[in-house]
Coordinates of C-alpha atoms in Angstrom, one line a residue:
M1 CA -2.9 2.4 -10.1
S2 CA -1.7 2.9 -13.6
K3 CA -4.0 2.8 -16.6
P4 CA -4.9 -0.7 -17.8
D5 CA -4.4 -1.6 -21.4
S6 CA -6.7 -3.2 -23.9
S7 CA -4.6 -6.3 -24.2
G8 CA -5.5 -9.8 -23.0
A9 CA -3.9 -9.2 -19.7
A10 CA -6.1 -6.2 -19.1
Q11 CA -9.2 -8.0 -20.1
L12 CA -8.2 -10.8 -17.7
S13 CA -7.7 -8.4 -14.9
L14 CA -11.2 -6.9 -15.5
V15 CA -12.8 -10.4 -15.3
L16 CA -10.8 -11.2 -12.2
Y17 CA -11.9 -7.9 -10.7
S18 CA -15.5 -8.8 -11.2
F19 CA -15.0 -11.9 -8.9
A20 CA -13.7 -9.7 -6.1
T21 CA -16.7 -7.4 -6.3
S22 CA -19.4 -9.8 -7.3
S23 CA -21.3 -9.6 -4.0
A24 CA -21.6 -5.8 -4.3
K25 CA -22.6 -5.8 -8.0
E26 CA -24.6 -9.0 -8.3
S27 CA -27.4 -7.1 -10.0
L28 CA -25.0 -5.9 -12.7
H29 CA -24.3 -9.4 -14.2
H30 CA -27.2 -11.7 -13.2
D31 CA -28.1 -11.9 -16.8
R32 CA -25.6 -14.1 -18.7
G33 CA -26.7 -12.8 -22.1
T34 CA -24.3 -11.2 -24.6
H35 CA -25.7 -7.7 -24.1
S36 CA -25.5 -7.9 -20.3
N37 CA -21.9 -9.2 -20.4
A38 CA -20.9 -6.5 -22.8
H39 CA -22.4 -3.8 -20.7
F40 CA -20.8 -5.2 -17.6
N41 CA -17.4 -5.4 -19.3
E42 CA -17.7 -1.8 -20.5
Q43 CA -18.6 -0.6 -17.0
M44 CA -15.8 -2.6 -15.4
E45 CA -13.3 -1.3 -18.0
S46 CA -14.4 2.3 -17.3
I47 CA -14.0 1.8 -13.5
S48 CA -10.6 0.2 -13.8
K49 CA -9.4 2.8 -16.3
N50 CA -10.4 5.7 -14.0
H51 CA -8.8 4.0 -11.0
L52 CA -12.0 3.6 -9.0
H53 CA -13.0 1.4 -6.1
W54 CA -16.4 0.2 -5.0
C55 CA -18.3 1.6 -2.0
G56 CA -21.5 -0.4 -1.8
N57 CA -22.8 -0.2 -5.4
V58 CA -21.2 3.2 -6.1
S59 CA -17.7 3.7 -7.5
Y60 CA -15.2 6.2 -6.1
K61 CA -11.5 7.3 -6.0
I62 CA -9.7 6.6 -2.8
S63 CA -7.3 9.4 -3.7
D64 CA -10.0 12.1 -3.2
S65 CA -12.9 10.4 -1.4
S66 CA -13.5 7.9 1.5
C67 CA -15.9 5.1 2.0
C68 CA -17.5 4.4 5.4
N69 CA -20.1 1.8 6.0
G70 CA -21.2 2.0 2.3
N71 CA -21.4 5.9 2.2
I72 CA -19.0 8.1 0.4
T73 CA -17.4 11.2 1.9
P74 CA -16.1 13.4 -1.0
G75 CA -13.1 15.7 -0.6
L76 CA -11.1 13.6 1.9
S77 CA -8.8 10.8 0.7
Q78 CA -9.3 7.4 2.3
L79 CA -5.5 7.3 2.6
V80 CA -5.5 9.8 5.5
A81 CA -9.1 9.4 6.8
D82 CA -10.8 7.4 9.5
C83 CA -14.5 6.5 9.8
C84 CA -16.9 7.9 12.3
G85 CA -20.0 6.0 11.7
S86 CA -20.8 6.5 8.1
V87 CA -18.8 9.7 7.7
A88 CA -15.0 10.1 7.1
Y89 CA -12.9 12.5 9.1
N90 CA -9.3 13.7 9.4
P91 CA -8.0 12.2 12.7
L92 CA -5.1 14.8 12.8
N93 CA -7.4 17.7 13.4
E94 CA -10.7 16.0 14.4
I95 CA -11.8 13.3 16.8
C96 CA -14.8 10.9 16.8
C97 CA -16.7 10.5 20.0
N98 CA -19.8 8.3 20.0
V99 CA -20.2 8.7 16.2
N100 CA -19.9 12.5 16.5
I101 CA -17.1 14.3 14.8
L102 CA -15.6 17.1 17.0
T103 CA -12.8 19.6 16.2
R104 CA -9.6 19.1 18.3
S105 CA -8.3 22.0 20.3
S106 CA -5.4 20.0 21.6
T107 CA -3.5 16.9 20.6
Y108 CA -3.9 15.6 24.2
E109 CA -7.7 15.4 24.0
K110 CA -9.6 12.2 24.3
C111 CA -13.2 11.1 24.3
C112 CA -15.2 10.6 27.5
G113 CA -18.6 9.6 26.2
E114 CA -19.7 12.4 23.8
D115 CA -17.4 15.0 25.3
L116 CA -13.7 15.8 25.1
Y117 CA -11.3 16.2 27.9
L118 CA -7.6 17.0 28.3
T119 CA -5.6 14.1 29.6
T120 CA -3.1 16.5 31.1
T121 CA -5.6 18.2 33.4
H122 CA -8.6 15.9 33.7
M123 CA -9.5 12.3 33.9
C124 CA -12.5 10.2 32.6
C125 CA -14.1 7.8 35.0
G126 CA -16.5 5.2 33.7
S127 CA -17.8 6.0 30.3
N128 CA -18.8 9.7 30.5
N129 CA -17.8 11.3 33.8
I130 CA -15.0 13.9 33.7
F131 CA -13.2 15.1 36.8
K132 CA -10.3 17.5 37.3
Q133 CA -7.0 15.8 38.2
K134 CA -5.9 16.3 41.8
E135 CA -3.2 14.8 43.9
N136 CA -4.0 11.3 45.2
L137 CA -7.3 11.3 43.3
S138 CA -8.1 8.2 41.2
C139 CA -11.1 6.7 39.4
C140 CA -13.3 4.1 40.9
G141 CA -16.1 3.1 38.6
N142 CA -18.0 6.2 37.6
T143 CA -16.6 8.4 40.4
T144 CA -13.3 9.3 42.1
F145 CA -11.7 8.5 45.5
D146 CA -8.8 9.7 47.6
K147 CA -6.1 7.0 47.6
T148 CA -4.8 8.2 51.0
T149 CA -8.1 7.5 52.8
H150 CA -10.0 5.0 50.7
C151 CA -9.5 2.1 48.3
C152 CA -11.5 0.9 45.3
C153 CA -13.3 -2.4 45.9
F154 CA -15.4 -4.6 43.6
I155 CA -18.7 -5.2 45.4
T156 CA -20.1 -8.5 44.3
R157 CA -23.7 -7.9 45.4
N158 CA -23.8 -4.7 43.4
N159 CA -21.6 -6.0 40.6
A160 CA -19.8 -2.6 40.6
L161 CA -16.8 -0.7 41.9
E162 CA -17.1 1.4 45.0
A163 CA -14.8 3.5 47.1
M164 CA -14.5 2.1 50.6
P165 CA -12.6 3.4 53.7
K166 CA -9.3 1.7 54.2
N167 CA -10.4 -0.2 57.3
E168 CA -12.8 -2.3 55.2
T169 CA -11.9 -5.9 54.7
C170 CA -11.8 -5.5 50.9
C171 CA -8.9 -3.0 51.1
P172 CA -5.4 -4.5 51.1
K173 CA -3.6 -4.3 54.4
A174 CA -0.6 -2.0 54.9
T175 CA 1.7 -5.0 55.2
E176 CA 0.3 -6.4 52.0
R177 CA 0.9 -3.1 50.2
Q178 CA 4.5 -3.0 51.5
Q179 CA 5.2 -6.5 50.3
A180 CA 3.4 -6.2 46.9
P181 CA 1.3 -3.2 46.0
L182 CA -2.0 -4.4 44.6
P183 CA -3.4 -2.7 41.5
I184 CA -6.8 -1.1 41.6
R185 CA -9.4 -3.6 40.4
T186 CA -11.3 -2.4 37.5
L187 CA -14.3 -3.8 35.6
P188 CA -13.6 -5.5 32.3
K189 CA -14.2 -3.0 29.5
L190 CA -14.1 -3.0 25.7
S191 CA -11.0 -1.9 23.9
D192 CA -10.5 1.8 23.2
L193 CA -9.6 0.9 19.6
K194 CA -12.3 1.7 17.1
C195 CA -13.1 0.0 13.7
G196 CA -15.5 2.4 12.2
S197 CA -18.0 2.9 15.0
K198 CA -17.4 -0.4 16.6
T199 CA -14.9 -1.3 19.4
Y200 CA -12.7 -4.3 18.9
N201 CA -10.0 -6.5 20.5
P202 CA -6.9 -6.3 18.3
H203 CA -5.7 -9.6 19.8
K204 CA -8.7 -11.4 18.3
Q205 CA -9.9 -9.2 15.5
M206 CA -8.5 -7.1 12.7
C207 CA -9.9 -3.9 11.1
C208 CA -9.9 -3.5 7.4
S209 CA -11.2 0.0 6.3
G210 CA -14.0 -0.1 8.9
N211 CA -14.8 -3.8 8.6
L212 CA -14.0 -6.4 11.3
Y213 CA -12.5 -9.8 10.6
M214 CA -11.1 -12.6 12.8
A215 CA -7.4 -12.1 13.2
S216 CA -4.7 -14.8 12.5
P217 CA -1.0 -14.6 11.7
L218 CA -1.6 -15.3 8.0
T219 CA -4.6 -13.0 7.6
K220 CA -4.0 -9.6 6.0
C221 CA -6.2 -6.6 4.9
C222 CA -6.7 -5.7 1.2
G223 CA -8.8 -2.5 1.3
E224 CA -12.0 -3.3 3.1
H225 CA -11.6 -7.1 2.7
A226 CA -9.4 -9.7 4.4
Y227 CA -7.6 -12.6 2.8
T228 CA -5.3 -15.4 3.9
L229 CA -1.7 -15.5 2.7
S230 CA -1.9 -19.3 2.3
D231 CA -4.7 -19.0 -0.3
D232 CA -2.9 -19.0 -3.7
S233 CA -6.2 -18.3 -5.6
V234 CA -6.5 -14.7 -4.3
L235 CA -4.3 -11.6 -5.1
C236 CA -4.4 -8.2 -3.5
C237 CA -3.6 -5.6 -6.1
N238 CA -3.5 -1.9 -5.2
G239 CA -6.1 -2.3 -2.4
V240 CA -8.5 -4.5 -4.5
L241 CA -8.9 -8.1 -3.7
H242 CA -9.1 -10.4 -6.7
R243 CA -10.4 -14.0 -6.3
N244 CA -10.0 -17.1 -8.4
V245 CA -6.8 -15.8 -10.0
P246 CA -4.6 -18.3 -11.9
E247 CA -1.5 -19.5 -10.0
Q248 CA 1.7 -17.4 -10.1
S249 CA -0.3 -14.2 -11.1
E250 CA 1.4 -10.9 -10.3
C251 CA 0.2 -7.4 -9.6
V252 CA 2.0 -4.8 -11.8
G253 CA 0.9 -1.2 -11.9
G254 CA -2.6 -2.1 -10.7
V255 CA -3.0 -4.7 -13.5
I256 CA -3.0 -8.5 -12.9
Y257 CA -0.6 -10.4 -15.2
T258 CA -0.5 -14.2 -15.5
P259 CA 2.4 -16.3 -16.9
A260 CA 0.4 -16.8 -20.1
N261 CA 0.1 -13.1 -20.7
T262 CA 3.5 -11.7 -19.7
T263 CA 4.9 -12.6 -23.1
C264 CA 3.5 -12.3 -26.6
H265 CA 2.0 -15.6 -27.7
M266 CA 1.1 -15.6 -31.4
S267 CA -0.3 -18.2 -33.7
T268 CA 2.4 -17.4 -36.2
R269 CA 6.0 -16.2 -35.7
P270 CA 6.4 -12.4 -35.4
R271 CA 7.9 -10.7 -38.4
L272 CA 11.6 -9.8 -38.4
G273 CA 12.3 -6.8 -36.2
E274 CA 9.0 -6.9 -34.3
H275 CA 8.6 -7.2 -30.6
C276 CA 5.8 -8.1 -28.2
C277 CA 3.6 -5.4 -26.8
G278 CA 0.9 -7.0 -24.6
G279 CA -0.7 -9.7 -26.8
Q280 CA 0.4 -8.2 -30.1
T281 CA 3.6 -7.3 -31.9
F282 CA 5.0 -3.9 -32.6
N283 CA 7.9 -2.4 -34.5
P284 CA 10.1 -0.3 -32.1
R285 CA 11.4 1.8 -35.0
T286 CA 8.1 3.3 -35.8
Q287 CA 6.0 2.4 -32.7
I288 CA 6.2 2.8 -28.9
C289 CA 4.8 0.3 -26.4
C290 CA 3.0 1.8 -23.3
N291 CA 1.8 -0.8 -20.8
G292 CA 1.0 -3.4 -23.4
R293 CA -0.6 -0.9 -25.9
S294 CA 1.3 0.1 -29.1
H295 CA 1.2 3.6 -30.5
N296 CA 2.6 5.4 -33.5
K297 CA 5.8 7.4 -32.6
M298 CA 4.5 10.3 -34.5
N299 CA 2.1 10.9 -31.6
G300 CA 5.0 11.2 -29.1
N301 CA 8.0 9.4 -27.7
F302 CA 6.9 9.2 -24.1
C303 CA 4.5 6.9 -22.2
C304 CA 1.9 8.1 -19.7
G305 CA 0.4 4.9 -18.4
S306 CA -1.1 3.2 -21.4
E307 CA -1.2 6.4 -23.5
V308 CA 1.5 8.1 -25.5
Y309 CA 2.1 11.8 -25.5
D310 CA 4.3 14.6 -26.8
H311 CA 6.0 16.2 -23.8
N312 CA 6.4 19.4 -25.8
N313 CA 2.6 19.8 -26.0
Q314 CA 1.9 22.4 -23.3
F315 CA -1.8 21.3 -23.2
L316 CA -0.9 17.7 -22.1
R317 CA 0.2 16.9 -18.6
C318 CA 1.2 13.4 -17.4
C319 CA 0.6 12.9 -13.6
S320 CA 2.0 9.6 -12.4
G321 CA 0.7 7.6 -15.4
H322 CA -2.5 9.6 -15.9
L323 CA -2.7 11.8 -19.0
Y324 CA -4.7 15.0 -18.7
N325 CA -5.8 17.5 -21.4
L326 CA -5.4 21.0 -19.9
T327 CA -7.7 22.5 -22.5
Q328 CA -10.5 20.8 -20.6
S329 CA -9.5 22.5 -17.3
R330 CA -10.0 26.1 -16.4
G331 CA -6.9 28.1 -15.5
K332 CA -3.5 26.7 -14.7
A333 CA -3.0 23.3 -13.2
E334 CA -0.2 21.0 -11.9
C335 CA 0.1 17.4 -10.8
C336 CA -0.6 16.2 -7.3
G337 CA 0.3 12.5 -7.5
N338 CA -2.1 11.1 -10.2
L339 CA -4.6 13.9 -9.8
L340 CA -4.7 17.3 -11.4
L341 CA -4.6 20.2 -9.0
Q342 CA -6.3 23.3 -10.4
Y343 CA -5.2 26.6 -8.9
N344 CA -8.7 28.2 -9.0
N345 CA -10.4 25.5 -7.0
N346 CA -9.2 26.5 -3.5
Q347 CA -7.2 23.3 -3.2
T348 CA -3.8 22.4 -1.6
C349 CA -1.6 19.6 -2.6
C350 CA 0.4 17.9 0.2
S351 CA 3.0 15.3 -1.0
S352 CA 5.7 13.0 0.3
S353 CA 7.8 10.3 -1.3
T354 CA 4.9 7.8 -0.7
N355 CA 1.7 9.8 -1.3
S356 CA 0.3 13.0 -2.8
I357 CA -3.1 14.1 -1.6
I358 CA -5.4 17.1 -2.4
Y359 CA -7.1 18.9 0.5
Q360 CA -9.6 21.8 0.6
T361 CA -7.6 24.8 1.6
K362 CA -8.2 25.9 5.2
P363 CA -6.8 28.9 7.2
K364 CA -4.0 28.1 9.7
H365 CA -3.4 24.7 8.0
R366 CA -0.1 23.6 6.4
C367 CA 1.4 20.5 4.7
C368 CA 3.7 18.1 6.5
G369 CA 4.6 15.6 3.9
H370 CA 1.3 14.3 2.6
Y371 CA -0.6 15.3 5.8
Y372 CA -2.5 18.6 6.2
Y373 CA -2.4 19.7 9.8
N374 CA -3.8 22.5 12.0
T375 CA -0.9 24.7 13.1
S376 CA -2.5 25.3 16.5
L377 CA -2.3 21.5 17.2
W378 CA 0.9 20.3 15.6
S379 CA 4.3 21.4 14.4
C380 CA 6.2 19.9 11.5
C381 CA 9.9 19.2 11.2
A382 CA 11.4 17.5 8.2
E383 CA 8.0 16.0 7.2
H384 CA 7.4 14.6 10.8
L385 CA 4.5 15.8 12.8
K386 CA 4.9 16.6 16.5
P387 CA 2.2 17.4 19.0
S388 CA 3.8 20.7 20.0
P389 CA 2.6 23.7 18.0
K390 CA 5.1 26.4 17.2
P391 CA 3.2 29.7 16.3
N392 CA 6.3 31.5 14.9
S393 CA 7.5 28.6 12.7
S394 CA 7.8 29.4 9.0
P395 CA 6.3 27.0 6.5
A396 CA 8.2 25.2 3.8
E397 CA 8.1 27.3 0.7
Y398 CA 7.9 24.4 -1.7
R399 CA 7.2 20.7 -2.1
I400 CA 9.3 18.1 -3.8
K401 CA 7.8 16.3 -6.9
P402 CA 8.3 13.3 -9.0
L403 CA 11.0 13.9 -11.7
M404 CA 8.6 13.9 -14.6
D405 CA 6.5 16.6 -13.0
L406 CA 9.6 18.9 -13.1
I407 CA 10.2 18.4 -16.9
P408 CA 10.6 20.5 -19.0
E409 CA 10.7 23.5 -16.6
M410 CA 14.0 22.3 -15.1
C411 CA 15.7 22.1 -18.5
N412 CA 16.5 25.8 -18.3
K413 CA 18.2 25.6 -14.9
T414 CA 21.4 24.4 -13.5
V415 CA 20.6 21.0 -11.8
L416 CA 22.4 17.9 -10.6
F417 CA 21.6 14.4 -9.5
G418 CA 23.2 13.9 -6.1
K419 CA 23.3 10.8 -4.0
V420 CA 23.0 11.4 -0.2
E421 CA 26.1 9.9 1.3
S422 CA 25.8 11.2 4.9
V423 CA 23.8 13.6 7.0
A424 CA 24.7 15.6 10.1
L425 CA 22.6 18.0 12.3
E426 CA 24.0 21.3 13.7
N427 CA 21.5 23.5 15.5
D428 CA 18.7 24.2 12.9
L429 CA 20.8 23.1 9.9
R430 CA 21.0 19.8 8.2
H431 CA 24.4 19.3 6.5
V432 CA 24.3 16.8 3.6
V433 CA 27.3 15.3 1.8
L434 CA 26.3 14.6 -1.8
K435 CA 28.1 12.4 -4.4
V436 CA 27.4 14.1 -7.7
V437 CA 26.1 11.4 -10.1
W438 CA 25.5 13.8 -13.0
Q439 CA 25.6 17.6 -13.2
V440 CA 25.2 19.7 -16.3
D441 CA 24.4 23.3 -16.9
M442 CA 21.9 23.0 -19.8
K443 CA 22.7 26.5 -21.0
S444 CA 26.5 26.3 -21.2
E445 CA 27.0 22.5 -21.0
N446 CA 29.7 23.2 -18.4
V447 CA 30.2 19.9 -16.6
I448 CA 31.2 20.1 -12.9
K449 CA 34.0 17.7 -12.3
D450 CA 34.1 17.7 -8.5
P451 CA 32.2 14.6 -7.5
W452 CA 31.6 15.7 -3.9
L453 CA 29.3 18.5 -2.7
H454 CA 28.4 19.8 0.7
V455 CA 24.9 21.2 1.1
S456 CA 23.3 22.9 4.1
L457 CA 19.5 22.9 4.5
D458 CA 17.1 24.4 7.0
H459 CA 16.3 21.1 8.7
C460 CA 12.7 21.5 9.8
N461 CA 11.6 23.5 6.7
S462 CA 13.1 21.1 4.2
P463 CA 11.8 17.7 3.0
T464 CA 13.4 14.6 4.5
T465 CA 16.4 13.0 2.8
D466 CA 17.4 9.3 3.1
N467 CA 21.0 8.0 3.0
G468 CA 21.8 6.2 -0.2
M469 CA 19.0 7.8 -2.2
T470 CA 19.6 10.0 -5.3
Y471 CA 17.6 13.3 -5.8
L472 CA 17.5 16.1 -8.2
W473 CA 18.9 19.4 -6.9
E474 CA 18.9 22.9 -8.2
E475 CA 21.8 25.4 -7.8
N476 CA 20.6 28.9 -7.0
H477 CA 22.4 32.1 -7.9
N478 CA 23.6 32.5 -4.3
G479 CA 25.5 29.3 -4.4
K480 CA 23.0 27.4 -2.3
Y481 CA 21.2 24.2 -3.3
K482 CA 17.5 23.3 -3.2
L483 CA 16.0 19.8 -3.1
L484 CA 13.6 19.3 -6.0
S485 CA 12.5 15.8 -6.5
H486 CA 11.5 12.5 -4.9
P487 CA 14.2 9.8 -5.0
V488 CA 15.0 9.0 -8.7
D489 CA 16.2 5.9 -10.6
L490 CA 19.8 6.2 -11.5
T491 CA 19.4 4.8 -15.0
S492 CA 16.0 5.4 -16.5
D493 CA 15.2 8.7 -14.8
I494 CA 18.5 10.3 -15.6
Y495 CA 18.3 9.2 -19.2
M496 CA 14.8 10.5 -19.4
F497 CA 15.8 13.9 -18.1
Y498 CA 18.8 14.1 -20.3
S499 CA 17.0 13.1 -23.5
V500 CA 14.0 15.4 -22.9
C501 CA 16.1 18.5 -22.0
Y502 CA 18.5 18.0 -25.0
Q503 CA 15.6 17.5 -27.3
K504 CA 14.1 20.7 -26.0
K505 CA 17.4 22.5 -26.4
G506 CA 17.8 21.2 -30.0

């Protein structure tokens, strides 16, 4: 979510937000007095500004914490976590068995009651009985039977499954088995799927962040709530469900805009040369508009969410629309999505083109896109996890970043914007044909005229690339090329890079 502004659109979004969370915060605004409303609006503005969600009556960030049954688990993003009762866990490296979080030793482990078993060597009969796999051995209720000598019958008087000799009347006859083999009859059981700590039937129910709702073709999840697509009075905006919104409202950057607020409506005509910025006018010659909030250009020429900043100020860092003051952090720091990653906090940033997530650094763990995996359980190839660990594999030495996170460091290097035209694999190499959109050596201003470039990458240890997408690449001294950025916009991003680097050069 980007930072909201102080315009009428932002104020409207805060009011609408209050409807979506009224049940969890009823005590905050039961008093309709002026003081109570002002306090509530200030609190809602603070929560929206800091990109928080509600967990019961407590606010939290889904980018670095999780909410399970009204309880917050810090240090693990809800984007990659599942709930085990009231505690969040990482399903890549852990498993939840009867509300107990256990550490995986294999990707082929499953729960059998409160214990784990390997599906490749053992089987679980009933709810909590583990047996070693043997030829012709199968489950019958809570125990096993030999399929060559017995069959599994449902005994009505006991209301249970029992293994019976094949000469019993409940066993299918040999001629029947030859004509149409009958499956072993099993007792009805609940689905293995979990929603929080509860089992559920996905054909009848849907799970929204640990909460169960009745499923229908038009019902969708929005965070922990459900809504119906046919209801035009609700709007899901960045995982937050807003109710009683005006018709034709839109979600833009985490802020709800309505037709009445998308343009500047003034009681008098704007003065000559002035434009709309939110619900007010601004002069683009002396001011800059950032998400509906105008600023003096003397404070900077670039927007970071609703704020303006000077990109040459080494103490300011813009992370996906969030502006940070580095003088308030200890030691060096860099962006990890919209969060600030501090090098001295024992943290690791894992990022992909869709998400960037901070994890607590652990031994024998590595990043695979935005996932943080145990190398004894998984292997990673081109940002795809596979349940086949490779102990001798070498980790990727870098992660790709949004373009703005690379400025202005890249201004001193030879870089290019290259569009991926085609990709071919050969052994461990990924051969990429690039169409050079723009390439300039900032030091010499030597423009490369050849529009085509052939690049070879270590397939598994390089980020994934998509055909038709344009990325920023760096040319190394040995004539090889390195992928640097997430996909970029061919117009605004290239212009931004060009203007920043040449301002820096000048």
